PDB file of C-alpha atoms in Angstrom:
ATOM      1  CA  UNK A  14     -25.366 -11.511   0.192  1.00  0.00           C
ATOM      2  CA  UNK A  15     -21.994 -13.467   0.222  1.00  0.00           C
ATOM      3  CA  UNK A  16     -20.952 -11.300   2.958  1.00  0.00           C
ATOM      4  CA  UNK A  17     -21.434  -9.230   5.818  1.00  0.00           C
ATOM      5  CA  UNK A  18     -22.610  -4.940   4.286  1.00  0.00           C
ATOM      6  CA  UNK A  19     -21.685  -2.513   5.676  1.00  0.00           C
ATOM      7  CA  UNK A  20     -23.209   1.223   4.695  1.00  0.00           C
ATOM      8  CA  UNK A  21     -22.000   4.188   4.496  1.00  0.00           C
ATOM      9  CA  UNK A  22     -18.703   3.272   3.937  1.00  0.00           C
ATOM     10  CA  UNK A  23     -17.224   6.338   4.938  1.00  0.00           C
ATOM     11  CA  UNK A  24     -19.261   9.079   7.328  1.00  0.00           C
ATOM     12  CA  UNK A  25     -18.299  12.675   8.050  1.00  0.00           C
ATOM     13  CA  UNK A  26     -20.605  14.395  10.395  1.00  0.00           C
ATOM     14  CA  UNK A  27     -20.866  17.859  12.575  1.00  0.00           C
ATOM     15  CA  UNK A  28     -20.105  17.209  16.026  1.00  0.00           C
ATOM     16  CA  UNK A  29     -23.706  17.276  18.031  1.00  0.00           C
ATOM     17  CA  UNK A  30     -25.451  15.698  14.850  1.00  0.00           C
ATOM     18  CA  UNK A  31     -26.942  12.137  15.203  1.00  0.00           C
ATOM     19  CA  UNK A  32     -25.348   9.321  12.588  1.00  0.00           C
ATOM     20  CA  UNK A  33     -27.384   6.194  11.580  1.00  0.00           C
ATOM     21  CA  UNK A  34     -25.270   3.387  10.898  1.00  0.00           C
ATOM     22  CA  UNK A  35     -26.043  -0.061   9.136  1.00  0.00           C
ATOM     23  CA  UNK A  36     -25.246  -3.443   9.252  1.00  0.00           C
ATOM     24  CA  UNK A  37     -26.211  -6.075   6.626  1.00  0.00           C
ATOM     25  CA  UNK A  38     -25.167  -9.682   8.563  1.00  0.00           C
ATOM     26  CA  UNK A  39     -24.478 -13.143   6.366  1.00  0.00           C
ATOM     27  CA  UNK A  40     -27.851 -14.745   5.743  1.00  0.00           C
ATOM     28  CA  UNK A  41     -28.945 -17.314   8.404  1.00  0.00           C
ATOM     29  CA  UNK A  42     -26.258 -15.656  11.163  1.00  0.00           C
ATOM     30  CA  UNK A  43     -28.348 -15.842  14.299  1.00  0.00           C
ATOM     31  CA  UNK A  44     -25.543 -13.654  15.923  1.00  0.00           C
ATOM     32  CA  UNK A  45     -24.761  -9.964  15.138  1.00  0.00           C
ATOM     33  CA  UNK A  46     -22.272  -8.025  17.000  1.00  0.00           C
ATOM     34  CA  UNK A  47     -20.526  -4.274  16.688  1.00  0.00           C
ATOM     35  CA  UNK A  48     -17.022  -3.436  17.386  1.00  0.00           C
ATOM     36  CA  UNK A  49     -15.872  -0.092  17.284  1.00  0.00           C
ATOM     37  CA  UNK A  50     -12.063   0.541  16.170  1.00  0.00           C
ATOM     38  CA  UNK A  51     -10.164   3.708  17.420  1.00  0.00           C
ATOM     39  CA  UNK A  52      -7.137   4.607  15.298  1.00  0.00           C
ATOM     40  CA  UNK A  53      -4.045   2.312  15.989  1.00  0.00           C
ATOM     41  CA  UNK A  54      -6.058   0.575  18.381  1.00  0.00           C
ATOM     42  CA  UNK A  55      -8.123  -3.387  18.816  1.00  0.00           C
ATOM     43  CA  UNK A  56     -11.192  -3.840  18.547  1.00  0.00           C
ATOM     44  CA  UNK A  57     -13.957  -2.553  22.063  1.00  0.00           C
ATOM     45  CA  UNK A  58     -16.731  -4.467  22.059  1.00  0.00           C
ATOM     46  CA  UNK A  59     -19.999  -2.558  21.667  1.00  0.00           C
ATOM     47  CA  UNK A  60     -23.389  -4.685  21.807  1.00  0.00           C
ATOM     48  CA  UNK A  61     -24.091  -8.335  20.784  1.00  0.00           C
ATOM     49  CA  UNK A  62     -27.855  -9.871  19.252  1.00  0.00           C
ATOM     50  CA  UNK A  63     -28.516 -13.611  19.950  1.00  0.00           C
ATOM     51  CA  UNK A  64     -31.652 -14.362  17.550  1.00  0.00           C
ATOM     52  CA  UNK A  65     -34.638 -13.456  19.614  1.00  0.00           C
ATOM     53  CA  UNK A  66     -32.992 -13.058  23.254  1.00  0.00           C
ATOM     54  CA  UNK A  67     -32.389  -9.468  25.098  1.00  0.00           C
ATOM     55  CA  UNK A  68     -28.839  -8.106  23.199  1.00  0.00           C
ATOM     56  CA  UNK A  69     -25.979  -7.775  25.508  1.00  0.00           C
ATOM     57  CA  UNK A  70     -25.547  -3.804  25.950  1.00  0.00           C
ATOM     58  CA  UNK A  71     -22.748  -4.485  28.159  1.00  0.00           C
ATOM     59  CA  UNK A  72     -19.862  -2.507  25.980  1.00  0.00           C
ATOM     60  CA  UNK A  73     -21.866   1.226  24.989  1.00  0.00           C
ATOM     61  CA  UNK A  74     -20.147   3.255  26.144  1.00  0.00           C
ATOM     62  CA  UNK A  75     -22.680   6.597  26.560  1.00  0.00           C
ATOM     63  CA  UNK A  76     -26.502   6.412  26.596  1.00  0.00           C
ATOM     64  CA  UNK A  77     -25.909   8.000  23.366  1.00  0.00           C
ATOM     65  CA  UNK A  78     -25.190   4.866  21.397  1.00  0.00           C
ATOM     66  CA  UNK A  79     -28.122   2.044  21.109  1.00  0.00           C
ATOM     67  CA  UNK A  80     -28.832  -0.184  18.471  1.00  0.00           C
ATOM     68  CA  UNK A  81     -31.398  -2.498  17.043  1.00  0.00           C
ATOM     69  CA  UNK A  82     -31.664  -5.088  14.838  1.00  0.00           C
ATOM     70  CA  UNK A  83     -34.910  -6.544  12.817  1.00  0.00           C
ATOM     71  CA  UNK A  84     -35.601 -10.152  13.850  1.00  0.00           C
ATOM     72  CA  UNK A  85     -31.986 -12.210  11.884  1.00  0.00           C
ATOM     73  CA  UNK A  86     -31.338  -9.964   9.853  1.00  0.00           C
ATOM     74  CA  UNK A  87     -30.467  -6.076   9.420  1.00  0.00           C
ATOM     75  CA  UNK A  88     -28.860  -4.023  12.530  1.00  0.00           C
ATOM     76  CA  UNK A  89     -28.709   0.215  12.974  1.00  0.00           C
ATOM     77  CA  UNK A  90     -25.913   1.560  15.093  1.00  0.00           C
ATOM     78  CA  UNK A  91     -27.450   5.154  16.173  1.00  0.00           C
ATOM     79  CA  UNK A  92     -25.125   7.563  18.082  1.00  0.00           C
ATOM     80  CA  UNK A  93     -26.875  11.006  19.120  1.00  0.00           C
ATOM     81  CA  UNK A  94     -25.025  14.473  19.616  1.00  0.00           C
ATOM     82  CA  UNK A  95     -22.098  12.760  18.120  1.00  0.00           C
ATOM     83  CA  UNK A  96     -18.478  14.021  19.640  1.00  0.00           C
ATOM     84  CA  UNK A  97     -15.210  14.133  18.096  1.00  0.00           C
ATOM     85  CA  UNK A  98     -14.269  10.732  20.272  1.00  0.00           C
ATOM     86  CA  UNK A  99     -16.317   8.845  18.710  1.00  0.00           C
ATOM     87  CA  UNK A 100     -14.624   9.101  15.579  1.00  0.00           C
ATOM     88  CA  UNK A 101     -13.503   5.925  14.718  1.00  0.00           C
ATOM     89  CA  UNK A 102     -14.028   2.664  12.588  1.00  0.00           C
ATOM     90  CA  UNK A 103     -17.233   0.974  13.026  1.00  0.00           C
ATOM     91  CA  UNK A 104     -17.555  -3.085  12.756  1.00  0.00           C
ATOM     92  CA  UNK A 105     -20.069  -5.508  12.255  1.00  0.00           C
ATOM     93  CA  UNK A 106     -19.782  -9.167  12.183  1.00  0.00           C
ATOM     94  CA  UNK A 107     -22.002 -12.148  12.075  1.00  0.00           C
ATOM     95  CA  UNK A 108     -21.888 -15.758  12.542  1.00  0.00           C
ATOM     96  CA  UNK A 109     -23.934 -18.461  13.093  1.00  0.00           C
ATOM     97  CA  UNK A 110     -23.694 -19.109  16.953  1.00  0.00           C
ATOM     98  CA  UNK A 111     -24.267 -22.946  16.603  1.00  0.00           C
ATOM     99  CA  UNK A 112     -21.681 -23.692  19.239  1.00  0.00           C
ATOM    100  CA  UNK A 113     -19.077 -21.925  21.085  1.00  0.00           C
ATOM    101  CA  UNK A 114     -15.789 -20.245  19.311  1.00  0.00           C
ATOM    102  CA  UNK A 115     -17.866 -20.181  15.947  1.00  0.00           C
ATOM    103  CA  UNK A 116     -15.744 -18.299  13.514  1.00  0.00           C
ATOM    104  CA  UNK A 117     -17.162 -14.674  13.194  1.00  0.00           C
ATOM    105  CA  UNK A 118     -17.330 -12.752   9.937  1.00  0.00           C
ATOM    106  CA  UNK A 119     -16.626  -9.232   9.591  1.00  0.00           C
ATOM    107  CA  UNK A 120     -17.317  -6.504   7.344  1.00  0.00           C
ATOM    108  CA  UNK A 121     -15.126  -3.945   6.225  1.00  0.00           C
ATOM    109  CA  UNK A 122     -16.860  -1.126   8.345  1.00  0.00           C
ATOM    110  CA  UNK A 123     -17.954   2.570   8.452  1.00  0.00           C
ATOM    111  CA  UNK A 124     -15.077   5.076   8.789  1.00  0.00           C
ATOM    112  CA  UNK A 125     -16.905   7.703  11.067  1.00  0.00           C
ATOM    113  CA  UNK A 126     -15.156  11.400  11.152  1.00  0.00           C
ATOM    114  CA  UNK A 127     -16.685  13.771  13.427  1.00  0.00           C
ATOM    115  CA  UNK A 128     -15.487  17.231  12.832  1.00  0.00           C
TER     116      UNK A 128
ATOM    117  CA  UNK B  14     -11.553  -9.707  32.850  1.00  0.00           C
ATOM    118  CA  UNK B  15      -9.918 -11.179  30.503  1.00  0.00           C
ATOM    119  CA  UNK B  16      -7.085  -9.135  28.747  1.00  0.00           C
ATOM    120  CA  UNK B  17      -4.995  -9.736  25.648  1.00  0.00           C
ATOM    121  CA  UNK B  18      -1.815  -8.491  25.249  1.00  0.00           C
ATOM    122  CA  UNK B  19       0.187  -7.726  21.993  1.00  0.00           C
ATOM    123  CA  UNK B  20       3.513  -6.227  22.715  1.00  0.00           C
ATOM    124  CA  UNK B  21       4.764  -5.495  19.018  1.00  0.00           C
ATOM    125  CA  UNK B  22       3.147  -2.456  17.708  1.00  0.00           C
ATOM    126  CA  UNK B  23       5.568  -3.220  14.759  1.00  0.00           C
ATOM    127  CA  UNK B  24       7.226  -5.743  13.020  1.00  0.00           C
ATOM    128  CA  UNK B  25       9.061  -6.327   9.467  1.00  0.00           C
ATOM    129  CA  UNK B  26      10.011  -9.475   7.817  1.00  0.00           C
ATOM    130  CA  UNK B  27      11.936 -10.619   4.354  1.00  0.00           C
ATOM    131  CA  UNK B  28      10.033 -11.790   2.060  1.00  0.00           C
ATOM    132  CA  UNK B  29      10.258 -15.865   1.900  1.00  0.00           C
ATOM    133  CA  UNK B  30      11.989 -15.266   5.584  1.00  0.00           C
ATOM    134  CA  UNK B  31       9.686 -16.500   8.603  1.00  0.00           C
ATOM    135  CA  UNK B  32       8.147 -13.812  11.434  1.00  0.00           C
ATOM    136  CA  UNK B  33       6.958 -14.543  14.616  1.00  0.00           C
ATOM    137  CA  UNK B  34       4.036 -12.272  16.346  1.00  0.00           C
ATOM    138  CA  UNK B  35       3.568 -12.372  19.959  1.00  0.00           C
ATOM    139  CA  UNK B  36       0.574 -12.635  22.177  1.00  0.00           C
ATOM    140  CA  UNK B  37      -0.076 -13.213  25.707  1.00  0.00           C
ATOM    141  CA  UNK B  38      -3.616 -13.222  27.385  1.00  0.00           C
ATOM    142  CA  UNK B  39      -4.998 -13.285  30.983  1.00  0.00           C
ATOM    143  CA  UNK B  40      -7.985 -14.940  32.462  1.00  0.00           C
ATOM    144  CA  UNK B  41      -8.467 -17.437  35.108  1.00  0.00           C
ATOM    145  CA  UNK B  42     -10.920 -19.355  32.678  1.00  0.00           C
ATOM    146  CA  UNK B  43     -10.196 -23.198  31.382  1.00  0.00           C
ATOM    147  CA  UNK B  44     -12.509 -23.299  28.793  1.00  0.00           C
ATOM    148  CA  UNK B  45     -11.412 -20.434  26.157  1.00  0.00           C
ATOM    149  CA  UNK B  46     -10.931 -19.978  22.603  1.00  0.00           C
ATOM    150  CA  UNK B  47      -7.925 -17.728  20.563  1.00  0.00           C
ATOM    151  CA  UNK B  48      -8.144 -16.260  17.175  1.00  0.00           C
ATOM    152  CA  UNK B  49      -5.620 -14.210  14.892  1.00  0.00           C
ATOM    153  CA  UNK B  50      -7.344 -12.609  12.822  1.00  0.00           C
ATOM    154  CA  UNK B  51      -5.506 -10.319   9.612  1.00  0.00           C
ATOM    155  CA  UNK B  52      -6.312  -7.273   8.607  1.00  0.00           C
ATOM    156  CA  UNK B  53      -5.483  -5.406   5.176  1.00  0.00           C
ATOM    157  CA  UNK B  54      -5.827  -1.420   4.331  1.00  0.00           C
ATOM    158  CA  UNK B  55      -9.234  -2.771   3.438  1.00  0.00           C
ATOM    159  CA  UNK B  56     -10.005  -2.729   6.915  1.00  0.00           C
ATOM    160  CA  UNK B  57     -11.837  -6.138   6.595  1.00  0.00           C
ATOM    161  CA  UNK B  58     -10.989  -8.730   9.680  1.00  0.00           C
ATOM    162  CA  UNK B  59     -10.213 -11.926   8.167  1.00  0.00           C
ATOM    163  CA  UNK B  60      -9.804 -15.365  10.355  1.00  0.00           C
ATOM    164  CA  UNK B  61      -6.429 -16.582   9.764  1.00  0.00           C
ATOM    165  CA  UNK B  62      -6.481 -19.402  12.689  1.00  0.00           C
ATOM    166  CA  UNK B  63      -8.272 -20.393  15.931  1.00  0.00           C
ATOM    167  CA  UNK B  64      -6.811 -22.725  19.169  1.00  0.00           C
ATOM    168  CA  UNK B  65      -9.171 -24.150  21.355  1.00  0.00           C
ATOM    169  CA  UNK B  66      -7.877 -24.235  24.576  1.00  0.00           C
ATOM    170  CA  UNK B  67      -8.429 -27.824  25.392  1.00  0.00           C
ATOM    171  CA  UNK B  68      -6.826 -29.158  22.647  1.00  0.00           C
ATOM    172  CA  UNK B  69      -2.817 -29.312  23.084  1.00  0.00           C
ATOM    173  CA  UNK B  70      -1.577 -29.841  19.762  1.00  0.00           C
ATOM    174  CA  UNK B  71      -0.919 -26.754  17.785  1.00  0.00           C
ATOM    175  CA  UNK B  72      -2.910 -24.939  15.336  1.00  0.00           C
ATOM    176  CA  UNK B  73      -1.661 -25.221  11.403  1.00  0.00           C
ATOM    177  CA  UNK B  74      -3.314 -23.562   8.417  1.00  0.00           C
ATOM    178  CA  UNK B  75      -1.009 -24.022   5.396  1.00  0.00           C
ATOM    179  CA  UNK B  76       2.149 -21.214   5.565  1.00  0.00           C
ATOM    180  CA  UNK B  77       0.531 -20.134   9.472  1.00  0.00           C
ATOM    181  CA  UNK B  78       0.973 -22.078  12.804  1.00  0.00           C
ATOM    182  CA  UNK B  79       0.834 -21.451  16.121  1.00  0.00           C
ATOM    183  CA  UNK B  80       2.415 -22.052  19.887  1.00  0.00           C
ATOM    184  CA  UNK B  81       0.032 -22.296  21.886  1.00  0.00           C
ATOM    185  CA  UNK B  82       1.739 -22.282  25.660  1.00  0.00           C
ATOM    186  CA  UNK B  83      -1.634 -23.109  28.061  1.00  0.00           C
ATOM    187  CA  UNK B  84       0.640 -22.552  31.101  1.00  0.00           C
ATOM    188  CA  UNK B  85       2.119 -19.880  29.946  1.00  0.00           C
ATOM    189  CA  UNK B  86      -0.654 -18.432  28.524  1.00  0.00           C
ATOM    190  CA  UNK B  87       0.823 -17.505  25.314  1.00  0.00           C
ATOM    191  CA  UNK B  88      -0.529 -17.666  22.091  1.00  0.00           C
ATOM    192  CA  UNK B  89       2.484 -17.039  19.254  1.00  0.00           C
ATOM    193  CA  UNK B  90       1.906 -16.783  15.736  1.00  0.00           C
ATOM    194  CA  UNK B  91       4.452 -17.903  12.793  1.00  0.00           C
ATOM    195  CA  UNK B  92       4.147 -17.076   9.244  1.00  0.00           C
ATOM    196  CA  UNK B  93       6.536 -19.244   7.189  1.00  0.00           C
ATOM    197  CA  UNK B  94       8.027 -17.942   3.525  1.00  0.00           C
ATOM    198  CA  UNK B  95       6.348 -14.438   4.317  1.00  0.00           C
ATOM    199  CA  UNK B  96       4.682 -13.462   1.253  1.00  0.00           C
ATOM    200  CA  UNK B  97       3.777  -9.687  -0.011  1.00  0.00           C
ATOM    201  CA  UNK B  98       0.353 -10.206   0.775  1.00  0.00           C
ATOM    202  CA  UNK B  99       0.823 -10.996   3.988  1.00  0.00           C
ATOM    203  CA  UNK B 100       1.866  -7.384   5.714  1.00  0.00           C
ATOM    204  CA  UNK B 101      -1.189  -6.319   7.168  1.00  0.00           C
ATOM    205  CA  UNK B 102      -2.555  -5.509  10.921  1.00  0.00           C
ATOM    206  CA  UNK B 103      -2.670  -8.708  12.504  1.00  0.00           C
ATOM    207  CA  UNK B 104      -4.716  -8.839  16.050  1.00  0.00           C
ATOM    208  CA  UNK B 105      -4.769 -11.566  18.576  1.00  0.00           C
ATOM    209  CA  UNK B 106      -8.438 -12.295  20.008  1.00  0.00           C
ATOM    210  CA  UNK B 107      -9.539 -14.473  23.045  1.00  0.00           C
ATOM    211  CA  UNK B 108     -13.360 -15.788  23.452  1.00  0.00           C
ATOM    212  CA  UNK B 109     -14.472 -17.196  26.412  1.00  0.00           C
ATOM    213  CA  UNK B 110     -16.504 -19.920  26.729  1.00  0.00           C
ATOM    214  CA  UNK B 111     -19.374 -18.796  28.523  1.00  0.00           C
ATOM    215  CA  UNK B 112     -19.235 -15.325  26.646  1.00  0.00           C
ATOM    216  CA  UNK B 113     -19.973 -14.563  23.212  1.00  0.00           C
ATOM    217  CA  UNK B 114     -17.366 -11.243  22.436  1.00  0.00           C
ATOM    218  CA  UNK B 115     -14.147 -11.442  21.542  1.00  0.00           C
ATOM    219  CA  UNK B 116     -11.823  -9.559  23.178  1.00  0.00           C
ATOM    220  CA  UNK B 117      -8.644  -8.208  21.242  1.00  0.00           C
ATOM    221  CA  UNK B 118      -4.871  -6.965  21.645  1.00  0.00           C
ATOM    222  CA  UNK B 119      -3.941  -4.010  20.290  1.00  0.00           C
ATOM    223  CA  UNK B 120      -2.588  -5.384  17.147  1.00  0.00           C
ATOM    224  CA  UNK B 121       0.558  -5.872  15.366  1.00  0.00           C
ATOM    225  CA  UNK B 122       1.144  -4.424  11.987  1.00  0.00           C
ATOM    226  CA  UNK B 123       3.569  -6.311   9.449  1.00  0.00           C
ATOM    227  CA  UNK B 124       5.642  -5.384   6.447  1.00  0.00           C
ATOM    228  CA  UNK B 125       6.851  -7.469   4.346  1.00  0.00           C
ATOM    229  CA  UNK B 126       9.586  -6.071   2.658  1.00  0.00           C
ATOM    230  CA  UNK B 127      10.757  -7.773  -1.151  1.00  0.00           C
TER     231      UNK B 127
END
């Protein structure tokens, strides 16, 4: 696609229920990363996939978030027994990684209401 | 760690009238990259200019510049003849050179009011 999908756009879940979300990156991006966007708030860092190499985990913030991603291209965010803090905005970008400060693309993320 | 620091959770401008957003960052890295990036009810983050740190002249993209103080470590942006279009969140964003996240203020948001 021309951009970086996003899906579901909008999520509304029952707090202990697990949520699948998904991340279409811009074809040929080597690099795929998750933000996650409290209201009023930046952007935290949540995980980072270079290609082939081990994905930096370094910003989940439970053992109840993980992710993977399928070779270049597609990536799930999974949180388990989700909790009312994790509502929030979810955000995926993408970018090429060919050399350092490579502009990265966003999409327009999953709105994720736990009630 | 590096922090970024955006100390207007607010700011309003006239249309056609020029605004100034502030941004201050700490690390004790040389080699470092900054962003603004823009963005709209859509919730989309779009680039609207990057510094590297090495270089000393000043970033321009068309109506958006920046001041870029090394030594200071300040990282200002200006939006000349503010247009409608314009008022959105705005976040500053630092990127290390040996790490691949970006790490963000907390974000301005602008009105631009006609």
């Amino acid at each position: 696609g021309a951009g970086v999908s996003q899906s579901p756009s909008n999520k509304v879940t029952e707090k202990g229920k697990d949520v699948e979300l998904r991340c279409d990156p811009i074809s040929g991006h080597t690099a795929l990363y998750w933000y996650r966007q409290r209201l009023g708030q930046g952007l935290e860092f949540l995980i980072y996939f270079q290609g082939n190499s081990a994905p930096d985990k370094s910003g989940l913030p439970s053992d109840r978030f993980s992710a993977e991603r399928t070779g270049e291209s597609v990536s799930t965010l999974t949180i388990q027994r989700t909790q009312q803090e994790d509502s929030a905005v979810y955000l995926c970008a993408s970018s090429l990684d060919v050399g350092r400060g490579t502009e990265a693309f966003f999409g327009q993320g999953t709105r994720l209401t736990v009630v | 760690a590096q922090t970024v620091t955006q100390s207007q959770p607010e700011m309003s401008v006239q249309e056609a009238e020029t605004v100034t957003l502030s941004c201050t960052y700490d690390t004790s890295e040389s080699d470092y990259y900054l962003f603004w990036y823009k963005q709209p009810p859509s919730r989309q983050m779009i680039l609207v200019i990057r510094q590297e740190a090495y270089k000393q002249q000043n970033a321009t993209e068309n109506r958006f510049s920046v001041n870029f103080q090394k030594a200071a470590k300040s990282f200002s942006l200006k939006i000349s003849d503010s247009q409608l279009g314009d008022a959105a969140m705005y976040f500053c964003a630092y990127l290390s050179g040996s790490a691949r996240q970006l790490t963000f203020g907390s974000g301005t948001q602008l009105t631009v009011l006609p």
